[in-house]
PDB file of C-alpha atoms in Angstrom:
ATOM      1  CA  MET A   1       6.519 -15.216  13.861  1.00  0.00           C
ATOM      2  CA  LEU A   2       6.029 -14.819  17.624  1.00  0.00           C
ATOM      3  CA  ASN A   3       7.502 -18.261  18.362  1.00  0.00           C
ATOM      4  CA  LEU A   4       4.265 -19.628  19.780  1.00  0.00           C
ATOM      5  CA  PHE A   5       4.791 -23.093  21.281  1.00  0.00           C
ATOM      6  CA  GLY A   6       8.401 -22.920  20.059  1.00  0.00           C
ATOM      7  CA  ALA A   7       7.330 -23.165  16.406  1.00  0.00           C
ATOM      8  CA  GLY A   8       9.614 -20.299  15.400  1.00  0.00           C
ATOM      9  CA  ASP A   9      12.680 -21.842  17.030  1.00  0.00           C
ATOM     10  CA  SER A  10      11.929 -25.192  15.438  1.00  0.00           C
ATOM     11  CA  LEU A  11      11.687 -23.695  11.966  1.00  0.00           C
ATOM     12  CA  TYR A  12      14.784 -21.574  12.531  1.00  0.00           C
ATOM     13  CA  ASP A  13      16.815 -24.633  13.616  1.00  0.00           C
ATOM     14  CA  ARG A  14      15.883 -26.430  10.402  1.00  0.00           C
ATOM     15  CA  MET A  15      16.892 -23.514   8.195  1.00  0.00           C
ATOM     16  CA  ILE A  16      19.901 -21.940   9.897  1.00  0.00           C
ATOM     17  CA  ASP A  17      22.437 -24.084   8.072  1.00  0.00           C
ATOM     18  CA  ARG A  18      21.134 -22.898   4.703  1.00  0.00           C
ATOM     19  CA  ASN A  19      20.730 -19.150   5.161  1.00  0.00           C
ATOM     20  CA  THR A  20      21.612 -17.614   8.508  1.00  0.00           C
ATOM     21  CA  THR A  21      20.767 -13.998   7.705  1.00  0.00           C
ATOM     22  CA  ARG A  22      17.341 -14.163   6.067  1.00  0.00           C
ATOM     23  CA  SER A  23      15.756 -17.361   7.397  1.00  0.00           C
ATOM     24  CA  TRP A  24      13.568 -15.666  10.005  1.00  0.00           C
ATOM     25  CA  VAL A  25       9.882 -16.286   9.368  1.00  0.00           C
ATOM     26  CA  TRP A  26       8.881 -12.616   9.474  1.00  0.00           C
ATOM     27  CA  VAL A  27      11.672 -11.658   7.060  1.00  0.00           C
ATOM     28  CA  MET A  28      10.708 -14.435   4.663  1.00  0.00           C
ATOM     29  CA  LEU A  29       7.067 -13.332   4.659  1.00  0.00           C
ATOM     30  CA  PHE A  30       7.435  -9.546   4.538  1.00  0.00           C
ATOM     31  CA  SER A  31      10.643  -8.711   2.664  1.00  0.00           C
ATOM     32  CA  GLU A  32      10.763  -7.366  -0.905  1.00  0.00           C
ATOM     33  CA  GLY A  33       9.112  -9.769  -3.345  1.00  0.00           C
ATOM     34  CA  ALA A  34       8.023 -12.085  -0.525  1.00  0.00           C
ATOM     35  CA  PRO A  35       4.530 -13.640  -0.188  1.00  0.00           C
ATOM     36  CA  ILE A  36       2.888 -10.646   1.528  1.00  0.00           C
ATOM     37  CA  GLU A  37       4.075  -8.229  -1.147  1.00  0.00           C
ATOM     38  CA  ILE A  38       3.047 -10.634  -3.916  1.00  0.00           C
ATOM     39  CA  LEU A  39      -0.456 -10.760  -2.413  1.00  0.00           C
ATOM     40  CA  GLN A  40      -0.401  -6.970  -2.388  1.00  0.00           C
ATOM     41  CA  TRP A  41       0.431  -6.902  -6.099  1.00  0.00           C
ATOM     42  CA  LEU A  42      -2.457  -9.258  -6.871  1.00  0.00           C
ATOM     43  CA  THR A  43      -4.822  -7.150  -4.751  1.00  0.00           C
ATOM     44  CA  LEU A  44      -3.774  -3.916  -6.476  1.00  0.00           C
ATOM     45  CA  ALA A  45      -4.221  -5.585  -9.867  1.00  0.00           C
ATOM     46  CA  LEU A  46      -7.709  -6.742  -8.830  1.00  0.00           C
ATOM     47  CA  ALA A  47      -8.612  -3.247  -7.620  1.00  0.00           C
ATOM     48  CA  ALA A  48      -7.316  -1.651 -10.837  1.00  0.00           C
ATOM     49  CA  GLY A  49      -9.238  -4.129 -13.001  1.00  0.00           C
ATOM     50  CA  VAL A  50     -12.480  -3.481 -11.120  1.00  0.00           C
ATOM     51  CA  ALA A  51     -11.890   0.299 -11.287  1.00  0.00           C
ATOM     52  CA  PHE A  52     -11.457   0.226 -15.075  1.00  0.00           C
ATOM     53  CA  THR A  53     -14.521  -2.024 -15.335  1.00  0.00           C
ATOM     54  CA  HIS A  54     -16.604   0.578 -13.486  1.00  0.00           C
ATOM     55  CA  TYR A  55     -15.375   3.249 -15.894  1.00  0.00           C
ATOM     56  CA  GLY A  56     -16.194   1.078 -18.884  1.00  0.00           C
ATOM     57  CA  ARG A  57     -19.720   0.379 -17.652  1.00  0.00           C
ATOM     58  CA  LEU A  58     -20.594   3.900 -16.504  1.00  0.00           C
ATOM     59  CA  SER A  59     -18.969   5.995 -19.223  1.00  0.00           C
ATOM     60  CA  PRO A  60     -21.311   5.082 -22.125  1.00  0.00           C
ATOM     61  CA  ILE A  61     -24.467   5.882 -20.111  1.00  0.00           C
ATOM     62  CA  ALA A  62     -23.192   8.911 -18.190  1.00  0.00           C
ATOM     63  CA  ALA A  63     -24.194  12.393 -19.308  1.00  0.00           C
ATOM     64  CA  ALA A  64     -21.967  15.316 -18.449  1.00  0.00           C
ATOM     65  CA  GLY A  65     -22.410  16.587 -14.903  1.00  0.00           C
ATOM     66  CA  THR A  66     -24.286  13.536 -13.659  1.00  0.00           C
ATOM     67  CA  PRO A  67     -23.216  11.369 -10.691  1.00  0.00           C
ATOM     68  CA  GLU A  68     -22.560   8.549 -13.129  1.00  0.00           C
ATOM     69  CA  ARG A  69     -20.130  10.715 -15.079  1.00  0.00           C
ATOM     70  CA  ARG A  70     -18.283  11.807 -11.957  1.00  0.00           C
ATOM     71  CA  ALA A  71     -18.103   8.217 -10.732  1.00  0.00           C
ATOM     72  CA  ALA A  72     -16.793   7.054 -14.103  1.00  0.00           C
ATOM     73  CA  LEU A  73     -14.012   9.647 -14.106  1.00  0.00           C
ATOM     74  CA  PHE A  74     -13.208   8.873 -10.485  1.00  0.00           C
ATOM     75  CA  TRP A  75     -12.661   5.195 -11.217  1.00  0.00           C
ATOM     76  CA  LEU A  76     -10.679   5.970 -14.364  1.00  0.00           C
ATOM     77  CA  LEU A  77      -8.202   8.030 -12.335  1.00  0.00           C
ATOM     78  CA  MET A  78      -8.197   5.488  -9.521  1.00  0.00           C
ATOM     79  CA  GLY A  79      -7.482   2.688 -11.986  1.00  0.00           C
ATOM     80  CA  ILE A  80      -4.503   4.653 -13.306  1.00  0.00           C
ATOM     81  CA  ALA A  81      -3.343   5.361  -9.758  1.00  0.00           C
ATOM     82  CA  LEU A  82      -3.628   1.696  -8.767  1.00  0.00           C
ATOM     83  CA  MET A  83      -1.620   0.610 -11.799  1.00  0.00           C
ATOM     84  CA  LEU A  84       1.084   3.161 -10.960  1.00  0.00           C
ATOM     85  CA  MET A  85       1.120   1.878  -7.379  1.00  0.00           C
ATOM     86  CA  LEU A  86       1.468  -1.682  -8.680  1.00  0.00           C
ATOM     87  CA  ILE A  87       4.368  -0.687 -10.927  1.00  0.00           C
ATOM     88  CA  GLU A  88       6.044   1.099  -8.006  1.00  0.00           C
ATOM     89  CA  ASP A  89       5.630  -1.812  -5.604  1.00  0.00           C
ATOM     90  CA  ALA A  90       6.714  -4.456  -8.098  1.00  0.00           C
ATOM     91  CA  GLY A  91       9.513  -2.492  -9.749  1.00  0.00           C
ATOM     92  CA  ASN A  92      10.718  -0.219  -6.917  1.00  0.00           C
ATOM     93  CA  MET A  93      11.038   2.740  -9.254  1.00  0.00           C
ATOM     94  CA  ARG A  94      11.797   5.107  -6.362  1.00  0.00           C
ATOM     95  CA  HIS A  95      15.014   3.213  -5.587  1.00  0.00           C
ATOM     96  CA  TRP A  96      16.184   3.541  -9.181  1.00  0.00           C
ATOM     97  CA  MET A  97      15.330   7.250  -9.274  1.00  0.00           C
ATOM     98  CA  ARG A  98      17.018   7.845  -5.906  1.00  0.00           C
ATOM     99  CA  SER A  99      20.247   6.094  -6.870  1.00  0.00           C
ATOM    100  CA  THR A 100      20.318   7.741 -10.315  1.00  0.00           C
ATOM    101  CA  ALA A 101      19.865  11.212  -8.829  1.00  0.00           C
ATOM    102  CA  TYR A 102      22.627  10.582  -6.299  1.00  0.00           C
ATOM    103  CA  HIS A 103      24.949   9.260  -9.007  1.00  0.00           C
ATOM    104  CA  PHE A 104      24.594  12.336 -11.231  1.00  0.00           C
ATOM    105  CA  ILE A 105      23.935  15.141  -8.728  1.00  0.00           C
ATOM    106  CA  GLY A 106      25.023  13.858  -5.334  1.00  0.00           C
ATOM    107  CA  GLY A 107      24.309  15.469  -1.992  1.00  0.00           C
ATOM    108  CA  LYS A 108      20.716  15.343  -0.785  1.00  0.00           C
ATOM    109  CA  SER A 109      19.309  15.329  -4.319  1.00  0.00           C
ATOM    110  CA  SER A 110      18.250  11.694  -4.056  1.00  0.00           C
ATOM    111  CA  LYS A 111      16.051  12.444  -1.044  1.00  0.00           C
ATOM    112  CA  TYR A 112      14.354  15.365  -2.772  1.00  0.00           C
ATOM    113  CA  VAL A 113      13.824  13.345  -5.942  1.00  0.00           C
ATOM    114  CA  GLU A 114      12.173  10.564  -3.954  1.00  0.00           C
ATOM    115  CA  LEU A 115       9.913  13.009  -2.101  1.00  0.00           C
ATOM    116  CA  THR A 116       8.913  14.603  -5.405  1.00  0.00           C
ATOM    117  CA  TYR A 117       8.168  11.181  -6.855  1.00  0.00           C
ATOM    118  CA  PHE A 118       5.926  10.285  -3.902  1.00  0.00           C
ATOM    119  CA  PHE A 119       4.149  13.639  -4.215  1.00  0.00           C
ATOM    120  CA  VAL A 120       3.454  13.204  -7.944  1.00  0.00           C
ATOM    121  CA  LEU A 121       2.252   9.640  -7.417  1.00  0.00           C
ATOM    122  CA  ALA A 122      -0.061  10.720  -4.595  1.00  0.00           C
ATOM    123  CA  CYS A 123      -1.554  13.505  -6.736  1.00  0.00           C
ATOM    124  CA  VAL A 124      -3.326  11.013  -9.016  1.00  0.00           C
ATOM    125  CA  PRO A 125      -5.612   9.353  -6.419  1.00  0.00           C
ATOM    126  CA  LEU A 126      -5.993  12.645  -4.523  1.00  0.00           C
ATOM    127  CA  SER A 127      -7.114  14.338  -7.745  1.00  0.00           C
ATOM    128  CA  ALA A 128      -9.680  11.587  -8.257  1.00  0.00           C
ATOM    129  CA  LEU A 129     -10.947  12.073  -4.708  1.00  0.00           C
ATOM    130  CA  LEU A 130     -11.090  15.880  -4.787  1.00  0.00           C
ATOM    131  CA  LEU A 131     -12.413  16.344  -8.327  1.00  0.00           C
ATOM    132  CA  PHE A 132     -14.814  13.434  -8.757  1.00  0.00           C
ATOM    133  CA  GLY A 133     -15.138  11.726  -5.396  1.00  0.00           C
ATOM    134  CA  ARG A 134     -18.486  13.199  -4.303  1.00  0.00           C
ATOM    135  CA  SER A 135     -20.621  10.540  -5.961  1.00  0.00           C
ATOM    136  CA  VAL A 136     -18.449   7.784  -4.507  1.00  0.00           C
ATOM    137  CA  LEU A 137     -18.075   9.234  -1.017  1.00  0.00           C
ATOM    138  CA  SER A 138     -21.861   9.488  -0.716  1.00  0.00           C
ATOM    139  CA  LEU A 139     -21.995   5.673  -0.481  1.00  0.00           C
ATOM    140  CA  PRO A 140     -21.422   4.800   3.216  1.00  0.00           C
ATOM    141  CA  ARG A 141     -19.631   1.456   3.020  1.00  0.00           C
ATOM    142  CA  THR A 142     -17.633   2.391  -0.075  1.00  0.00           C
ATOM    143  CA  ARG A 143     -16.580   5.636   1.638  1.00  0.00           C
ATOM    144  CA  LEU A 144     -15.391   3.712   4.696  1.00  0.00           C
ATOM    145  CA  TYR A 145     -13.276   1.307   2.643  1.00  0.00           C
ATOM    146  CA  LEU A 146     -11.936   4.033   0.359  1.00  0.00           C
ATOM    147  CA  LEU A 147     -10.873   6.461   3.076  1.00  0.00           C
ATOM    148  CA  GLY A 148      -9.401   3.586   5.083  1.00  0.00           C
ATOM    149  CA  GLY A 149      -7.325   2.562   2.083  1.00  0.00           C
ATOM    150  CA  PHE A 150      -6.102   6.142   1.587  1.00  0.00           C
ATOM    151  CA  ALA A 151      -5.201   6.370   5.281  1.00  0.00           C
ATOM    152  CA  PHE A 152      -3.186   3.135   5.342  1.00  0.00           C
ATOM    153  CA  TYR A 153      -1.325   3.974   2.146  1.00  0.00           C
ATOM    154  CA  GLY A 154      -0.689   7.508   3.406  1.00  0.00           C
ATOM    155  CA  LEU A 155       0.934   6.123   6.558  1.00  0.00           C
ATOM    156  CA  ALA A 156       3.028   3.647   4.553  1.00  0.00           C
ATOM    157  CA  ALA A 157       4.126   6.211   1.943  1.00  0.00           C
ATOM    158  CA  GLY A 158       4.908   8.871   4.545  1.00  0.00           C
ATOM    159  CA  GLY A 159       6.904   6.414   6.604  1.00  0.00           C
ATOM    160  CA  SER A 160       8.813   5.148   3.594  1.00  0.00           C
ATOM    161  CA  ALA A 161       9.635   8.658   2.377  1.00  0.00           C
ATOM    162  CA  PHE A 162      11.295   9.511   5.718  1.00  0.00           C
ATOM    163  CA  ARG A 163      12.404   5.999   6.650  1.00  0.00           C
ATOM    164  CA  TYR A 164      16.047   6.923   7.240  1.00  0.00           C
ATOM    165  CA  ASP A 165      15.003   9.536   9.800  1.00  0.00           C
ATOM    166  CA  TRP A 166      12.795   7.556  12.151  1.00  0.00           C
ATOM    167  CA  TYR A 167      12.481   3.842  11.278  1.00  0.00           C
ATOM    168  CA  ASP A 168      15.215   2.858  13.748  1.00  0.00           C
ATOM    169  CA  SER A 169      13.690   4.634  16.745  1.00  0.00           C
ATOM    170  CA  ILE A 170      10.079   3.636  16.052  1.00  0.00           C
ATOM    171  CA  GLY A 171      11.138   0.082  15.175  1.00  0.00           C
ATOM    172  CA  GLN A 172      12.906  -0.230  18.508  1.00  0.00           C
ATOM    173  CA  TRP A 173       9.732   0.850  20.319  1.00  0.00           C
ATOM    174  CA  VAL A 174       7.613  -1.595  18.291  1.00  0.00           C
ATOM    175  CA  HIS A 175       9.976  -4.483  18.972  1.00  0.00           C
ATOM    176  CA  HIS A 176      10.392  -3.864  22.694  1.00  0.00           C
ATOM    177  CA  THR A 177       6.942  -2.561  23.639  1.00  0.00           C
ATOM    178  CA  LEU A 178       4.448  -4.143  21.262  1.00  0.00           C
ATOM    179  CA  LEU A 179       6.191  -7.398  20.362  1.00  0.00           C
ATOM    180  CA  GLY A 180       8.031  -8.044  23.644  1.00  0.00           C
ATOM    181  CA  ASP A 181      11.387  -8.720  21.919  1.00  0.00           C
ATOM    182  CA  SER A 182       9.878 -11.870  20.446  1.00  0.00           C
ATOM    183  CA  LEU A 183      11.068 -11.632  16.827  1.00  0.00           C
ATOM    184  CA  LYS A 184      14.368 -13.052  15.683  1.00  0.00           C
ATOM    185  CA  ILE A 185      17.056 -10.391  15.300  1.00  0.00           C
ATOM    186  CA  THR A 186      18.370  -9.679  11.819  1.00  0.00           C
ATOM    187  CA  GLU A 187      20.762  -7.010  10.585  1.00  0.00           C
ATOM    188  CA  VAL A 188      21.278  -7.004   6.840  1.00  0.00           C
ATOM    189  CA  GLY A 189      22.687  -4.490   4.379  1.00  0.00           C
ATOM    190  CA  GLY A 190      24.001  -1.935   6.839  1.00  0.00           C
ATOM    191  CA  HIS A 191      20.667  -1.369   8.616  1.00  0.00           C
ATOM    192  CA  SER A 192      19.578  -2.412  12.071  1.00  0.00           C
ATOM    193  CA  HIS A 193      17.020  -5.013  13.027  1.00  0.00           C
ATOM    194  CA  TYR A 194      14.622  -2.201  13.966  1.00  0.00           C
ATOM    195  CA  PHE A 195      14.882  -0.587  10.531  1.00  0.00           C
ATOM    196  CA  TRP A 196      14.016  -3.861   8.783  1.00  0.00           C
ATOM    197  CA  LEU A 197      11.202  -4.487  11.226  1.00  0.00           C
ATOM    198  CA  MET A 198       9.579  -1.244  10.064  1.00  0.00           C
ATOM    199  CA  ASP A 199      10.591  -1.540   6.403  1.00  0.00           C
ATOM    200  CA  PHE A 200       9.349  -5.128   6.101  1.00  0.00           C
ATOM    201  CA  LEU A 201       6.804  -6.110   8.745  1.00  0.00           C
ATOM    202  CA  VAL A 202       5.109  -2.780   9.477  1.00  0.00           C
ATOM    203  CA  GLU A 203       5.315  -1.051   6.084  1.00  0.00           C
ATOM    204  CA  GLU A 204       4.257  -4.080   4.056  1.00  0.00           C
ATOM    205  CA  SER A 205       1.396  -4.747   6.483  1.00  0.00           C
ATOM    206  CA  LEU A 206       0.130  -1.180   6.085  1.00  0.00           C
ATOM    207  CA  GLU A 207       0.381  -1.381   2.306  1.00  0.00           C
ATOM    208  CA  PHE A 208      -1.379  -4.752   2.174  1.00  0.00           C
ATOM    209  CA  ALA A 209      -4.175  -3.433   4.406  1.00  0.00           C
ATOM    210  CA  GLY A 210      -4.478  -0.351   2.187  1.00  0.00           C
ATOM    211  CA  ALA A 211      -4.587  -2.414  -1.015  1.00  0.00           C
ATOM    212  CA  THR A 212      -7.228  -4.691   0.483  1.00  0.00           C
ATOM    213  CA  LEU A 213      -9.426  -1.759   1.507  1.00  0.00           C
ATOM    214  CA  LEU A 214      -9.117  -0.096  -1.918  1.00  0.00           C
ATOM    215  CA  ALA A 215     -10.047  -3.374  -3.604  1.00  0.00           C
ATOM    216  CA  ALA A 216     -12.992  -3.710  -1.228  1.00  0.00           C
ATOM    217  CA  ALA A 217     -14.090  -0.152  -2.074  1.00  0.00           C
ATOM    218  CA  ALA A 218     -13.958  -0.867  -5.801  1.00  0.00           C
ATOM    219  CA  LEU A 219     -15.889  -4.114  -5.418  1.00  0.00           C
ATOM    220  CA  HIS A 220     -18.509  -2.731  -3.041  1.00  0.00           C
ATOM    221  CA  PHE A 221     -19.091   0.408  -5.121  1.00  0.00           C
ATOM    222  CA  GLY A 222     -20.838  -1.645  -7.801  1.00  0.00           C
ATOM    223  CA  PHE A 223     -23.384  -3.013  -5.322  1.00  0.00           C
ATOM    224  CA  GLU A 224     -24.050   0.264  -3.490  1.00  0.00           C
ATOM    225  CA  PHE A 225     -24.218   2.416  -6.600  1.00  0.00           C
ATOM    226  CA  SER A 226     -26.603   0.003  -8.337  1.00  0.00           C
ATOM    227  CA  ARG A 227     -28.869  -0.163  -5.285  1.00  0.00           C
ATOM    228  CA  ARG A 228     -28.970   3.621  -4.962  1.00  0.00           C
ATOM    229  CA  ARG A 229     -29.680   4.084  -8.649  1.00  0.00           C
ATOM    230  CA  ALA A 230     -32.486   1.506  -8.544  1.00  0.00           C
ATOM    231  CA  SER A 231     -33.955   3.231  -5.482  1.00  0.00           C
ATOM    232  CA  GLU A 232     -33.850   6.624  -7.179  1.00  0.00           C
ATOM    233  CA  LEU A 233     -35.542   5.250 -10.301  1.00  0.00           C
ATOM    234  CA  ALA A 234     -38.231   3.575  -8.186  1.00  0.00           C
ATOM    235  CA  SER A 235     -38.923   6.803  -6.314  1.00  0.00           C
ATOM    236  CA  THR A 236     -39.521   8.717  -9.594  1.00  0.00           C
ATOM    237  CA  GLU A 237     -42.022   6.236 -10.985  1.00  0.00           C
ATOM    238  CA  PRO A 238     -45.682   7.388 -10.818  1.00  0.00           C
TER     239      PRO A 238
END
């Protein structure tokens, strides 16, 4: 991506005759449906599967009002949220809703519809966190992974919701200041190189990091919760 030792130029020279607009390594890796996003889908699916597994294991043994019951409900809602996130990432539902709203209503309706969609989608994991998250947030490592995942996805979702307002200016700063103008320039579909840099490289990286942290939280919860429960049982024995 950064053309270390001329590797980027070499690859570009081999591919330019076949596809001159989308042959850049960073575009190939981070665009819609590219390897990084596919890995994100697999990670979200893993996280959702583990979340539903936690619910299935805790629900039969959890009495009302107990930490086990709260944890079970938390992971049920998180599993639903993760599946909705997977459907959104794989199917790009927001684009369909945005274009449909613009087609029938026009004006700025598409923007408001997309913002409403993001808000409704965000309410599911936030409800899990606010209503049932206490038993999960009490586990140190799980809390770190979980809040990190929320933070990364919050940045990605917030940026995507307002992408037409600031992606160009921030992308220009990222390209010039952080990357030293090292990435190949591409301008596709009426947007600038800086817009695609944010929409592909930065946004997909944030989402992949968020998905990885949420999967790590779901996986680590099982170990931490079991250890804490065993410790509590041991402390109550005569």
